[in-house]
Amino acid sequence: MIKELFLQEHKKLWKKKSVRISFLLCVLYIVVFGSFLTYQWFTFGSSRGTYSGFGNNFDGYENIRKMKEYAKQWEGEMTDEKLQEMVRDYQALVRGAEAAHSAGDREKESLYAEQAQRTDRSSIGSWISTLYPELEDSSQTYPSLLERYVDPAELTGFYERRQQKVEEYLDIFGHTEEEKEYLLQMNDRVKEPFVYHWLEGWKLYLTQMLNDFGMVMAVFIVIALSTVFAGEWHNGMGMLMLTTKNGWREVAYAKVLSGIAFTLELFFTIAAGAVAGQLIYLGTEGWDMPIQYIKLIAVAPMNMLQAEIYEYVYFLLGSVGLALLVMFFSAVARNNFIALVSGLAIVYLPMALTGYMPMQVQRVFDLIPLVGSPSDIFRTNVFHMFGQIIWSPYLLITIPVILGCAFIPFTVRRWAGRLKR
């Protein structure tokens, strides 16, 4: 009977215009706008010399191929000598562009500038500013852009300096000795020397594109599922439900299952589109690079592919957890608007307040479905539970879905109890 009820409720859910529109808009926004257009135009389109991504050329696919071709000369193990050569080459391109500009040769200047844009300059700059802060020269026009003027010969001891910075940052963040030991043991499993491939694609994908999934998905999940229970009262179906031959609890469970099914359908459609865009534009090269290339003080012994899998699992379980909470609010409220506002508030109110709260409160907020961030794999946040230290990413993928599941009995009881009255 549950199976038949589930199919009926799922069909009913998909008949709602708000559900179909939410599904379509979410897919269009993430897959088309947030994936394909980002690759082809906004981020990886060659620059026209403007500061806006909308000013880029619509040639991302070709430009990415050129970036990857440039990076091939540096592929392999990262060494001090290789870092020095990468910086030296970038500086030569910058100087060439400046000289051409002074000579009034716009064509040559554009050529040098285009070649400079194909480098992993933002990552290289981040590495240098993190590991060699003493080399910053305040007399320079742009002191923070060390990669433009630093002496490459001074860039030595890459791995030794990284180890020192990890330990320094653990002290700065106020970790206890026990926490530091726990995190440094994780860091000891990071494989050195690092393997290098073109980095900018993975960096964008893991820190920006996937990171924005949750905020977008949350809106449409709330819109679609806030009417699952409240909509029955809004449409005057409450009294009709009293005459159903099926048990009230069975109907409630069928509604919950249909909401979970919708969430899974939405997630896997989006994931399939995003992965397709990744494979078409970025390919699979560099999957085995360590995530430390993105943030040097990260202690997690993970490569890019493992980080991507983690982030998708985070969004999958977080989406299910949020869906269950939204359906609880829908069962509690008889008003669609109240259910909608409550669902949005559980996600966006903590986001709005987090900057004004103590760090411990912020970390608790992160355990609410889709409120935290999968980019915690690049950080050193920990929790203390039952006398154990637990790295925050472990809890960020488990607690939200457990929290959502814990509300299922209350959702069913509230709905069934309301019908009985």
Tab-separated table of C-alpha atoms in Angstrom:
chain	number	residue	atom	x	y	z
A	1	MET	CA	0.000	0.000	0.000
A	2	ILE	CA	2.825	2.399	0.826
A	3	LYS	CA	4.211	1.936	-2.688
A	4	GLU	CA	0.892	2.845	-4.294
A	5	LEU	CA	0.450	5.822	-1.989
A	6	PHE	CA	3.983	6.962	-2.729
A	7	LEU	CA	3.390	6.851	-6.489
A	8	GLN	CA	0.141	8.776	-6.088
A	9	GLU	CA	1.719	11.435	-3.873
A	10	HIS	CA	4.755	11.743	-6.109
A	11	LYS	CA	2.554	12.225	-9.150
A	12	LYS	CA	0.500	14.800	-7.246
A	13	LEU	CA	3.669	16.646	-6.235
A	14	TRP	CA	4.913	16.863	-9.808
A	15	LYS	CA	1.550	18.191	-10.997
A	16	LYS	CA	2.090	21.394	-9.021
A	17	LYS	CA	3.304	24.294	-11.161
A	18	SER	CA	5.516	25.576	-8.370
A	19	VAL	CA	7.360	22.245	-8.284
A	20	ARG	CA	7.882	22.045	-12.035
A	21	ILE	CA	8.961	25.673	-12.277
A	22	SER	CA	11.328	25.308	-9.293
A	23	PHE	CA	12.917	22.219	-10.818
A	24	LEU	CA	13.366	23.900	-14.196
A	25	LEU	CA	14.762	27.163	-12.824
A	26	CYS	CA	17.188	25.372	-10.493
A	27	VAL	CA	18.521	23.203	-13.323
A	28	LEU	CA	18.791	26.162	-15.700
A	29	TYR	CA	20.567	28.325	-13.144
A	30	ILE	CA	23.123	25.763	-12.012
A	31	VAL	CA	23.707	23.763	-15.200
A	32	VAL	CA	23.384	26.494	-17.815
A	33	PHE	CA	24.275	29.732	-16.043
A	34	GLY	CA	26.499	28.352	-13.291
A	35	SER	CA	28.294	25.711	-15.352
A	36	PHE	CA	28.329	25.974	-19.141
A	37	LEU	CA	28.226	29.769	-19.406
A	38	THR	CA	30.814	30.063	-16.638
A	39	TYR	CA	33.202	27.868	-18.602
A	40	GLN	CA	32.420	29.263	-22.022
A	41	TRP	CA	32.085	32.936	-21.194
A	42	PHE	CA	32.108	34.455	-17.714
A	43	THR	CA	35.301	32.974	-16.258
A	44	PHE	CA	37.319	31.194	-18.919
A	45	GLY	CA	36.432	33.263	-21.948
A	46	SER	CA	39.503	35.177	-23.121
A	47	SER	CA	39.594	38.718	-21.782
A	48	ARG	CA	38.796	41.794	-23.835
A	49	GLY	CA	40.630	43.930	-21.331
A	50	THR	CA	37.548	44.697	-19.227
A	51	TYR	CA	37.071	43.908	-15.554
A	52	SER	CA	33.697	42.209	-15.947
A	53	GLY	CA	33.279	38.568	-16.914
A	54	PHE	CA	30.518	39.733	-19.255
A	55	GLY	CA	33.236	41.484	-21.246
A	56	ASN	CA	35.023	38.214	-22.003
A	57	ASN	CA	34.904	36.552	-25.387
A	58	PHE	CA	32.619	33.551	-25.876
A	59	ASP	CA	35.548	31.192	-26.404
A	60	GLY	CA	36.016	29.379	-23.088
A	61	TYR	CA	36.470	25.918	-24.615
A	62	GLU	CA	39.321	27.042	-26.870
A	63	ASN	CA	40.868	29.206	-24.152
A	64	ILE	CA	40.890	26.360	-21.631
A	65	ARG	CA	42.696	24.172	-24.192
A	66	LYS	CA	45.353	26.896	-24.506
A	67	MET	CA	45.699	27.183	-20.721
A	68	LYS	CA	46.148	23.441	-20.391
A	69	GLU	CA	48.687	23.417	-23.216
A	70	TYR	CA	50.713	26.133	-21.478
A	71	ALA	CA	50.608	24.245	-18.166
A	72	LYS	CA	51.957	21.055	-19.746
A	73	GLN	CA	55.506	22.418	-19.638
A	74	TRP	CA	55.304	22.391	-15.826
A	75	GLU	CA	53.576	19.040	-15.329
A	76	GLY	CA	55.082	16.569	-12.879
A	77	GLU	CA	56.482	16.909	-9.391
A	78	MET	CA	56.518	20.390	-7.907
A	79	THR	CA	60.015	21.475	-6.856
A	80	ASP	CA	61.611	24.757	-5.815
A	81	GLU	CA	63.244	24.982	-9.227
A	82	LYS	CA	59.941	24.470	-11.030
A	83	LEU	CA	58.216	27.137	-8.936
A	84	GLN	CA	61.055	29.528	-9.704
A	85	GLU	CA	60.749	28.858	-13.435
A	86	MET	CA	56.978	29.370	-13.354
A	87	VAL	CA	57.410	32.737	-11.637
A	88	ARG	CA	60.259	33.734	-13.933
A	89	ASP	CA	58.202	32.924	-17.006
A	90	TYR	CA	55.204	34.871	-15.733
A	91	GLN	CA	57.346	37.896	-14.913
A	92	ALA	CA	58.830	37.809	-18.419
A	93	LEU	CA	55.328	37.947	-19.889
A	94	VAL	CA	54.387	40.873	-17.641
A	95	ARG	CA	57.536	42.782	-18.521
A	96	GLY	CA	56.932	42.090	-22.191
A	97	ALA	CA	53.421	43.517	-21.956
A	98	GLU	CA	54.693	46.599	-20.096
A	99	ALA	CA	57.448	47.200	-22.636
A	100	ALA	CA	55.019	46.860	-25.539
A	101	HIS	CA	52.637	49.267	-23.806
A	102	SER	CA	55.420	51.826	-23.392
A	103	ALA	CA	56.356	51.427	-27.056
A	104	GLY	CA	52.725	51.868	-28.105
A	105	ASP	CA	52.616	48.421	-29.686
A	106	ARG	CA	49.048	47.433	-28.787
A	107	GLU	CA	49.085	44.209	-30.731
A	108	LYS	CA	52.206	42.916	-28.997
A	109	GLU	CA	50.933	44.102	-25.622
A	110	SER	CA	47.692	42.197	-26.157
A	111	LEU	CA	49.625	39.055	-27.107
A	112	TYR	CA	51.770	39.157	-23.964
A	113	ALA	CA	48.760	39.918	-21.762
A	114	GLU	CA	46.814	37.017	-23.257
A	115	GLN	CA	49.699	34.637	-22.607
A	116	ALA	CA	50.022	35.889	-19.019
A	117	GLN	CA	46.340	35.173	-18.425
A	118	ARG	CA	46.893	31.525	-19.339
A	119	THR	CA	49.179	30.966	-16.382
A	120	ASP	CA	48.082	29.785	-12.915
A	121	ARG	CA	49.067	33.236	-11.720
A	122	SER	CA	46.413	33.552	-8.980
A	123	SER	CA	47.475	30.250	-7.406
A	124	ILE	CA	51.171	31.059	-7.719
A	125	GLY	CA	50.545	34.436	-6.116
A	126	SER	CA	48.683	32.770	-3.254
A	127	TRP	CA	51.536	30.313	-2.660
A	128	ILE	CA	54.147	33.073	-2.566
A	129	SER	CA	52.156	35.397	-0.290
A	130	THR	CA	51.481	32.490	2.099
A	131	LEU	CA	54.966	31.001	2.226
A	132	TYR	CA	57.183	34.035	1.605
A	133	PRO	CA	55.417	37.045	3.195
A	134	GLU	CA	58.761	38.622	4.115
A	135	LEU	CA	59.433	39.233	0.412
A	136	GLU	CA	56.603	41.750	0.099
A	137	ASP	CA	57.945	45.145	-1.009
A	138	SER	CA	55.787	48.084	0.053
A	139	SER	CA	57.550	50.349	-2.445
A	140	GLN	CA	56.032	48.456	-5.346
A	141	THR	CA	52.938	49.786	-7.110
A	142	TYR	CA	51.041	46.620	-6.171
A	143	PRO	CA	52.846	45.216	-3.073
A	144	SER	CA	50.452	42.298	-2.624
A	145	LEU	CA	51.172	40.940	-6.121
A	146	LEU	CA	54.478	39.379	-5.151
A	147	GLU	CA	54.542	37.138	-8.212
A	148	ARG	CA	55.087	40.219	-10.396
A	149	TYR	CA	58.305	41.430	-8.800
A	150	VAL	CA	59.764	38.882	-6.347
A	151	ASP	CA	63.209	37.460	-7.090
A	152	PRO	CA	62.525	33.836	-8.146
A	153	ALA	CA	65.855	32.706	-6.702
A	154	GLU	CA	64.537	33.465	-3.202
A	155	LEU	CA	61.673	30.989	-3.563
A	156	THR	CA	63.243	28.002	-1.843
A	157	GLY	CA	62.161	25.460	0.761
A	158	PHE	CA	58.582	25.126	-0.559
A	159	TYR	CA	57.635	22.037	1.492
A	160	GLU	CA	59.560	23.020	4.610
A	161	ARG	CA	57.915	26.437	4.648
A	162	ARG	CA	54.493	24.897	4.106
A	163	GLN	CA	54.971	22.662	7.162
A	164	GLN	CA	56.007	25.688	9.221
A	165	LYS	CA	52.980	27.679	8.062
A	166	VAL	CA	50.594	24.852	8.923
A	167	GLU	CA	51.946	24.778	12.471
A	168	GLU	CA	51.863	28.580	12.721
A	169	TYR	CA	48.274	28.813	11.557
A	170	LEU	CA	47.163	26.142	14.022
A	171	ASP	CA	48.580	28.355	16.787
A	172	ILE	CA	46.957	31.474	15.333
A	173	PHE	CA	43.548	29.780	15.160
A	174	GLY	CA	43.815	28.956	18.875
A	175	HIS	CA	43.860	25.174	18.648
A	176	THR	CA	44.759	23.284	21.793
A	177	GLU	CA	47.800	21.022	21.853
A	178	GLU	CA	45.525	18.000	21.566
A	179	GLU	CA	43.772	19.474	18.530
A	180	LYS	CA	47.070	20.427	16.930
A	181	GLU	CA	48.366	16.888	17.349
A	182	TYR	CA	45.163	15.508	15.773
A	183	LEU	CA	45.386	17.862	12.769
A	184	LEU	CA	49.127	17.441	12.288
A	185	GLN	CA	48.653	13.685	12.164
A	186	MET	CA	46.240	14.267	9.282
A	187	ASN	CA	48.759	16.553	7.640
A	188	ASP	CA	51.462	13.877	7.911
A	189	ARG	CA	49.435	11.760	5.472
A	190	VAL	CA	49.598	14.446	2.746
A	191	LYS	CA	51.802	13.023	0.019
A	192	GLU	CA	54.880	14.991	-0.996
A	193	PRO	CA	56.173	16.068	-3.429
A	194	PHE	CA	52.979	17.365	-4.998
A	195	VAL	CA	52.041	16.457	-8.545
A	196	TYR	CA	51.264	19.486	-10.726
A	197	HIS	CA	48.824	19.929	-13.622
A	198	TRP	CA	46.782	22.909	-14.768
A	199	LEU	CA	45.056	24.054	-11.605
A	200	GLU	CA	42.652	26.916	-12.269
A	201	GLY	CA	39.816	24.663	-13.481
A	202	TRP	CA	39.812	22.510	-10.347
A	203	LYS	CA	40.192	25.581	-8.151
A	204	LEU	CA	37.131	27.269	-9.638
A	205	TYR	CA	35.087	24.070	-9.561
A	206	LEU	CA	35.771	23.135	-5.929
A	207	THR	CA	35.818	26.560	-4.276
A	208	GLN	CA	33.187	28.506	-6.225
A	209	MET	CA	30.952	26.498	-8.521
A	210	LEU	CA	30.164	23.585	-6.204
A	211	ASN	CA	30.233	25.879	-3.205
A	212	ASP	CA	27.276	27.831	-4.627
A	213	PHE	CA	25.119	24.745	-5.186
A	214	GLY	CA	23.672	24.693	-1.677
A	215	MET	CA	22.493	28.301	-1.581
A	216	VAL	CA	20.697	27.901	-4.914
A	217	MET	CA	19.239	24.450	-4.267
A	218	ALA	CA	17.912	25.500	-0.859
A	219	VAL	CA	15.631	28.140	-2.377
A	220	PHE	CA	13.977	25.788	-4.823
A	221	ILE	CA	13.715	22.860	-2.419
A	222	VAL	CA	11.867	25.109	0.039
A	223	ILE	CA	9.546	26.494	-2.667
A	224	ALA	CA	8.736	23.032	-4.009
A	225	LEU	CA	8.223	21.184	-0.716
A	226	SER	CA	6.713	23.819	1.578
A	227	THR	CA	3.252	22.956	0.213
A	228	VAL	CA	3.496	19.158	0.616
A	229	PHE	CA	1.358	19.219	3.784
A	230	ALA	CA	0.319	22.845	4.158
A	231	GLY	CA	-1.021	22.829	0.620
A	232	GLU	CA	-3.683	20.281	1.545
A	233	TRP	CA	-5.225	22.755	3.990
A	234	HIS	CA	-4.637	25.702	1.682
A	235	ASN	CA	-6.579	23.942	-1.108
A	236	GLY	CA	-9.376	22.842	1.218
A	237	MET	CA	-8.383	19.176	1.090
A	238	GLY	CA	-8.045	18.719	4.834
A	239	MET	CA	-11.595	17.489	5.445
A	240	LEU	CA	-11.479	15.298	2.340
A	241	MET	CA	-8.412	13.561	3.757
A	242	LEU	CA	-10.557	12.435	6.684
A	243	THR	CA	-12.546	10.179	4.366
A	244	THR	CA	-9.544	8.427	2.810
A	245	LYS	CA	-9.514	4.660	3.041
A	246	ASN	CA	-5.772	4.741	3.712
A	247	GLY	CA	-4.301	5.334	7.124
A	248	TRP	CA	-3.322	8.878	7.964
A	249	ARG	CA	0.153	7.812	8.949
A	250	GLU	CA	0.630	5.891	5.715
A	251	VAL	CA	-0.372	8.955	3.710
A	252	ALA	CA	2.035	11.096	5.709
A	253	TYR	CA	4.914	8.683	5.129
A	254	ALA	CA	4.075	8.565	1.413
A	255	LYS	CA	4.242	12.357	1.261
A	256	VAL	CA	7.599	12.374	3.023
A	257	LEU	CA	8.969	9.746	0.639
A	258	SER	CA	7.707	11.665	-2.385
A	259	GLY	CA	9.462	14.806	-1.100
A	260	ILE	CA	12.720	12.880	-0.668
A	261	ALA	CA	12.320	11.407	-4.158
A	262	PHE	CA	11.860	14.883	-5.639
A	263	THR	CA	14.983	16.103	-3.849
A	264	LEU	CA	17.016	13.165	-5.186
A	265	GLU	CA	15.706	13.756	-8.713
A	266	LEU	CA	16.646	17.413	-8.516
A	267	PHE	CA	20.098	16.683	-7.108
A	268	PHE	CA	21.053	13.995	-9.609
A	269	THR	CA	19.811	16.053	-12.558
A	270	ILE	CA	21.936	18.990	-11.442
A	271	ALA	CA	24.930	16.779	-10.639
A	272	ALA	CA	24.727	15.068	-14.037
A	273	GLY	CA	24.665	18.427	-15.819
A	274	ALA	CA	27.518	19.853	-13.745
A	275	VAL	CA	29.697	16.770	-14.214
A	276	ALA	CA	28.977	16.802	-17.953
A	277	GLY	CA	30.141	20.424	-18.115
A	278	GLN	CA	33.250	19.546	-16.131
A	279	LEU	CA	34.148	16.644	-18.413
A	280	ILE	CA	33.513	18.617	-21.603
A	281	TYR	CA	35.465	21.711	-20.601
A	282	LEU	CA	37.993	20.631	-17.969
A	283	GLY	CA	38.471	16.928	-18.602
A	284	THR	CA	39.939	14.687	-15.937
A	285	GLU	CA	43.578	15.794	-15.917
A	286	GLY	CA	44.846	16.732	-12.494
A	287	TRP	CA	42.361	14.670	-10.481
A	288	ASP	CA	45.246	13.331	-8.408
A	289	MET	CA	46.634	16.752	-7.436
A	290	PRO	CA	46.458	17.441	-3.678
A	291	ILE	CA	43.939	20.011	-2.481
A	292	GLN	CA	46.856	21.796	-0.806
A	293	TYR	CA	47.444	23.510	-4.153
A	294	ILE	CA	44.189	25.379	-3.529
A	295	LYS	CA	44.980	26.189	0.102
A	296	LEU	CA	48.465	25.380	1.292
A	297	ILE	CA	47.569	25.191	4.988
A	298	ALA	CA	44.886	22.545	4.385
A	299	VAL	CA	45.708	19.406	6.368
A	300	ALA	CA	43.325	16.925	4.736
A	301	PRO	CA	45.174	14.180	2.802
A	302	MET	CA	42.781	14.464	-0.157
A	303	ASN	CA	43.208	14.872	-3.885
A	304	MET	CA	40.935	16.872	-6.190
A	305	LEU	CA	38.696	13.946	-7.115
A	306	GLN	CA	38.192	12.940	-3.487
A	307	ALA	CA	37.338	16.553	-2.642
A	308	GLU	CA	34.780	16.659	-5.448
A	309	ILE	CA	33.152	13.433	-4.273
A	310	TYR	CA	32.980	14.790	-0.730
A	311	GLU	CA	31.334	18.024	-1.872
A	312	TYR	CA	28.699	16.164	-3.869
A	313	VAL	CA	27.962	13.889	-0.894
A	314	TYR	CA	27.670	16.998	1.270
A	315	PHE	CA	25.043	18.503	-1.026
A	316	LEU	CA	23.177	15.235	-1.472
A	317	LEU	CA	22.780	14.535	2.246
A	318	GLY	CA	22.296	18.201	3.101
A	319	SER	CA	19.521	18.517	0.521
A	320	VAL	CA	17.708	15.488	1.942
A	321	GLY	CA	18.071	16.881	5.467
A	322	LEU	CA	16.674	20.251	4.398
A	323	ALA	CA	13.783	18.621	2.514
A	324	LEU	CA	12.762	16.743	5.667
A	325	LEU	CA	12.896	19.912	7.779
A	326	VAL	CA	10.847	21.841	5.215
A	327	MET	CA	8.187	19.120	5.205
A	328	PHE	CA	8.075	19.293	9.008
A	329	PHE	CA	7.339	23.027	8.809
A	330	SER	CA	4.741	22.278	6.146
A	331	ALA	CA	3.012	19.791	8.472
A	332	VAL	CA	3.088	22.205	11.404
A	333	ALA	CA	1.712	25.169	9.444
A	334	ARG	CA	-1.672	25.306	7.742
A	335	ASN	CA	-0.487	28.242	5.670
A	336	ASN	CA	1.730	27.870	2.598
A	337	PHE	CA	3.365	31.245	3.186
A	338	ILE	CA	4.310	30.461	6.780
A	339	ALA	CA	5.756	27.114	5.716
A	340	LEU	CA	7.730	28.823	2.933
A	341	VAL	CA	9.124	31.555	5.185
A	342	SER	CA	10.010	29.029	7.899
A	343	GLY	CA	11.912	26.888	5.392
A	344	LEU	CA	13.842	29.850	4.024
A	345	ALA	CA	14.555	31.143	7.525
A	346	ILE	CA	16.153	27.874	8.677
A	347	VAL	CA	18.770	28.284	5.937
A	348	TYR	CA	19.253	31.983	5.376
A	349	LEU	CA	18.751	33.401	8.865
A	350	PRO	CA	21.819	31.540	10.250
A	351	MET	CA	23.782	32.710	7.191
A	352	ALA	CA	22.806	36.310	7.934
A	353	LEU	CA	23.614	36.048	11.637
A	354	THR	CA	26.799	33.990	11.476
A	355	GLY	CA	29.115	36.994	11.171
A	356	TYR	CA	27.785	38.414	14.440
A	357	MET	CA	28.001	35.230	16.473
A	358	PRO	CA	30.840	33.669	18.487
A	359	MET	CA	32.875	31.088	16.601
A	360	GLN	CA	31.357	28.170	18.507
A	361	VAL	CA	27.849	29.304	17.575
A	362	GLN	CA	28.892	29.690	13.948
A	363	ARG	CA	30.131	26.109	13.910
A	364	VAL	CA	26.813	24.897	15.341
A	365	PHE	CA	25.011	26.830	12.586
A	366	ASP	CA	27.117	24.946	10.043
A	367	LEU	CA	25.434	21.702	11.102
A	368	ILE	CA	22.051	22.934	9.832
A	369	PRO	CA	21.335	21.450	6.382
A	370	LEU	CA	23.003	23.474	3.591
A	371	VAL	CA	24.000	26.283	5.974
A	372	GLY	CA	27.622	25.205	6.242
A	373	SER	CA	30.057	24.855	3.378
A	374	PRO	CA	31.788	21.865	1.787
A	375	SER	CA	34.901	24.024	1.583
A	376	ASP	CA	35.511	23.116	5.235
A	377	ILE	CA	37.770	20.392	3.813
A	378	PHE	CA	40.288	23.202	3.259
A	379	ARG	CA	40.038	24.367	6.874
A	380	THR	CA	41.075	23.086	10.286
A	381	ASN	CA	37.771	23.318	12.181
A	382	VAL	CA	37.082	20.589	14.723
A	383	PHE	CA	34.314	19.604	17.141
A	384	HIS	CA	34.504	17.864	20.506
A	385	MET	CA	31.937	15.106	20.969
A	386	PHE	CA	31.858	12.385	23.604
A	387	GLY	CA	35.414	13.212	24.586
A	388	GLN	CA	36.669	12.824	21.008
A	389	ILE	CA	38.040	15.359	18.541
A	390	ILE	CA	36.198	15.179	15.230
A	391	TRP	CA	37.198	17.026	12.070
A	392	SER	CA	34.255	19.230	11.060
A	393	PRO	CA	33.737	17.855	7.496
A	394	TYR	CA	32.823	14.469	8.977
A	395	LEU	CA	29.941	16.037	10.882
A	396	LEU	CA	28.912	18.384	8.070
A	397	ILE	CA	27.859	15.432	5.914
A	398	THR	CA	26.232	13.357	8.654
A	399	ILE	CA	24.501	15.647	11.164
A	400	PRO	CA	22.236	17.512	8.647
A	401	VAL	CA	20.655	14.325	7.279
A	402	ILE	CA	20.404	12.791	10.769
A	403	LEU	CA	18.714	15.980	11.972
A	404	GLY	CA	16.236	15.819	9.101
A	405	CYS	CA	15.473	12.147	9.692
A	406	ALA	CA	14.901	12.835	13.385
A	407	PHE	CA	11.978	15.105	12.432
A	408	ILE	CA	10.147	12.461	10.369
A	409	PRO	CA	8.184	11.009	13.339
A	410	PHE	CA	7.177	14.522	14.429
A	411	THR	CA	6.084	15.384	10.891
A	412	VAL	CA	3.935	12.255	10.626
A	413	ARG	CA	2.510	12.642	14.128
A	414	ARG	CA	1.674	16.306	13.587
A	415	TRP	CA	-0.079	15.588	10.284
A	416	ALA	CA	-1.966	12.539	11.543
A	417	GLY	CA	-2.922	14.283	14.770
A	418	ARG	CA	-4.234	17.297	12.923
A	419	LEU	CA	-6.397	15.121	10.688
A	420	LYS	CA	-7.819	13.292	13.719
A	421	ARG	CA	-8.932	16.583	15.181
